[in-house]
Amino acid sequence: MTLQEKLDAFNADFVAGKPPYNAPPQVHVVMKRATAELIASGQAERALKVGDKAPEFTLSDPDGNPVSSVDLLAKGPLIISFYRGVWCPYCNMELQALEAALPAFHDLGARLVAISPQNNVNSR
């Protein structure tokens, strides 16, 4: 099953209120409004696209050690994922799909970097 298929299935179960989600209808209204506001903001059009150069950064890894994008790029191309947190089912599905693709990324000389406010950066 593709990531998009998994996301669509999750969303259908969530909207249907199936266990374990059991989200009441008022939650769906808030989520739809937040999604519409995000789309209307135009943020997606301003986001970096595949192949764009990201700004340099240094963040702490889960152990508190600094990790620099410059140092990581010296080892090869980076695939950067912004991971909101373990609480986000959409993020978890995306990260699982990226981790499943790690062998292909490594074969191409690339590394996956997940950046999260939960634990900053984790590189693989």
Short mmCIF file of C-alpha atoms in Angstrom, two decimals:
data_model
loop_
_atom_site.label_atom_id
_atom_site.label_comp_id
_atom_site.label_asym_id
_atom_site.label_seq_id
_atom_site.Cartn_x
_atom_site.Cartn_y
_atom_site.Cartn_z
CA MET A 1 0.00 0.00 0.00
CA THR A 2 1.37 3.41 -0.93
CA LEU A 3 1.75 6.21 1.60
CA GLN A 4 -1.12 8.10 -0.06
CA GLU A 5 -3.36 5.02 0.21
CA LYS A 6 -2.48 4.65 3.90
CA LEU A 7 -3.19 8.33 4.54
CA ASP A 8 -6.52 8.11 2.71
CA ALA A 9 -7.54 4.97 4.65
CA PHE A 10 -6.58 6.57 7.96
CA ASN A 11 -8.52 9.72 7.10
CA ALA A 12 -11.62 7.72 6.10
CA ASP A 13 -11.54 5.76 9.38
CA PHE A 14 -10.93 8.93 11.37
CA VAL A 15 -13.83 10.80 9.76
CA ALA A 16 -16.07 7.75 10.22
CA GLY A 17 -15.25 7.80 13.93
CA LYS A 18 -13.95 4.24 13.91
CA PRO A 19 -11.96 2.99 16.89
CA PRO A 20 -9.42 3.73 18.13
CA TYR A 21 -10.00 7.32 17.00
CA ASN A 22 -13.64 7.92 17.99
CA ALA A 23 -13.20 11.59 17.17
CA PRO A 24 -16.39 13.57 17.73
CA PRO A 25 -17.80 15.61 14.80
CA GLN A 26 -16.66 18.95 16.31
CA VAL A 27 -13.03 17.76 15.99
CA HIS A 28 -13.54 17.21 12.27
CA VAL A 29 -14.87 20.75 11.87
CA VAL A 30 -11.76 22.19 13.55
CA MET A 31 -9.43 20.03 11.44
CA LYS A 32 -11.19 20.99 8.18
CA ARG A 33 -11.05 24.68 9.10
CA ALA A 34 -7.35 24.48 9.98
CA THR A 35 -6.62 22.68 6.70
CA ALA A 36 -8.56 25.28 4.70
CA GLU A 37 -6.72 28.10 6.49
CA LEU A 38 -3.37 26.50 5.73
CA ILE A 39 -4.25 26.09 2.05
CA ALA A 40 -5.51 29.68 1.85
CA SER A 41 -2.30 30.96 3.47
CA GLY A 42 -0.27 30.00 0.40
CA GLN A 43 2.47 28.45 2.54
CA ALA A 44 2.77 25.43 0.25
CA GLU A 45 3.68 27.67 -2.70
CA ARG A 46 6.41 29.36 -0.63
CA ALA A 47 7.90 26.12 0.71
CA LEU A 48 11.17 24.78 -0.61
CA LYS A 49 10.74 22.35 -3.47
CA VAL A 50 12.72 19.26 -4.40
CA GLY A 51 16.20 20.37 -5.38
CA ASP A 52 15.98 23.80 -3.73
CA LYS A 53 18.85 24.82 -1.48
CA ALA A 54 17.81 24.90 2.18
CA PRO A 55 19.33 27.42 4.58
CA GLU A 56 22.19 26.18 6.74
CA PHE A 57 21.22 25.06 10.22
CA THR A 58 22.63 23.56 13.37
CA LEU A 59 20.30 21.71 15.73
CA SER A 60 20.77 19.33 18.63
CA ASP A 61 20.40 15.59 18.17
CA PRO A 62 18.41 13.50 20.71
CA ASP A 63 21.50 13.39 22.95
CA GLY A 64 21.99 17.16 22.86
CA ASN A 65 24.95 17.10 20.46
CA PRO A 66 25.01 19.77 17.73
CA VAL A 67 24.31 18.57 14.19
CA SER A 68 25.15 20.91 11.33
CA SER A 69 23.57 20.74 7.88
CA VAL A 70 26.96 21.75 6.47
CA ASP A 71 28.59 18.70 8.08
CA LEU A 72 25.78 16.43 6.92
CA LEU A 73 25.94 17.76 3.35
CA ALA A 74 29.69 17.09 3.29
CA LYS A 75 28.73 13.38 3.44
CA GLY A 76 26.21 13.60 0.57
CA PRO A 77 22.72 14.81 -0.32
CA LEU A 78 20.07 15.18 2.39
CA ILE A 79 16.42 14.26 2.45
CA ILE A 80 14.82 16.39 5.16
CA SER A 81 11.54 15.52 6.84
CA PHE A 82 9.81 17.75 9.36
CA TYR A 83 8.28 15.43 11.95
CA ARG A 84 5.72 17.13 14.20
CA GLY A 85 5.85 14.41 16.83
CA VAL A 86 4.92 10.90 17.85
CA TRP A 87 1.37 12.12 18.51
CA CYS A 88 0.80 12.88 14.79
CA PRO A 89 -0.47 9.80 12.90
CA TYR A 90 0.12 11.45 9.52
CA CYS A 91 3.74 12.18 10.43
CA ASN A 92 4.23 8.63 11.70
CA MET A 93 2.97 7.16 8.42
CA GLU A 94 5.23 9.48 6.42
CA LEU A 95 8.28 8.67 8.54
CA GLN A 96 7.59 4.92 8.25
CA ALA A 97 7.43 5.27 4.45
CA LEU A 98 10.69 7.24 4.44
CA GLU A 99 12.38 4.66 6.66
CA ALA A 100 11.21 1.88 4.32
CA ALA A 101 12.92 3.78 1.50
CA LEU A 102 16.20 4.20 3.43
CA PRO A 103 18.06 1.47 1.49
CA ALA A 104 17.24 3.22 -1.80
CA PHE A 105 18.31 6.59 -0.36
CA HIS A 106 21.58 5.10 0.88
CA ASP A 107 22.20 3.44 -2.51
CA LEU A 108 22.01 6.93 -4.02
CA GLY A 109 24.40 8.31 -1.39
CA ALA A 110 21.68 10.31 0.39
CA ARG A 111 20.82 10.51 4.08
CA LEU A 112 17.48 11.05 5.75
CA VAL A 113 17.25 13.76 8.42
CA ALA A 114 14.08 14.05 10.48
CA ILE A 115 13.67 17.34 12.32
CA SER A 116 11.19 17.46 15.16
CA PRO A 117 10.39 19.84 17.98
CA GLN A 118 10.21 16.73 20.14
CA ASN A 119 13.88 15.87 19.85
CA ASN A 120 15.25 18.26 17.21
CA VAL A 121 17.21 16.26 14.62
CA ASN A 122 17.85 12.58 13.98
CA SER A 123 19.98 11.58 11.01
CA ARG A 124 20.13 8.14 9.36
#
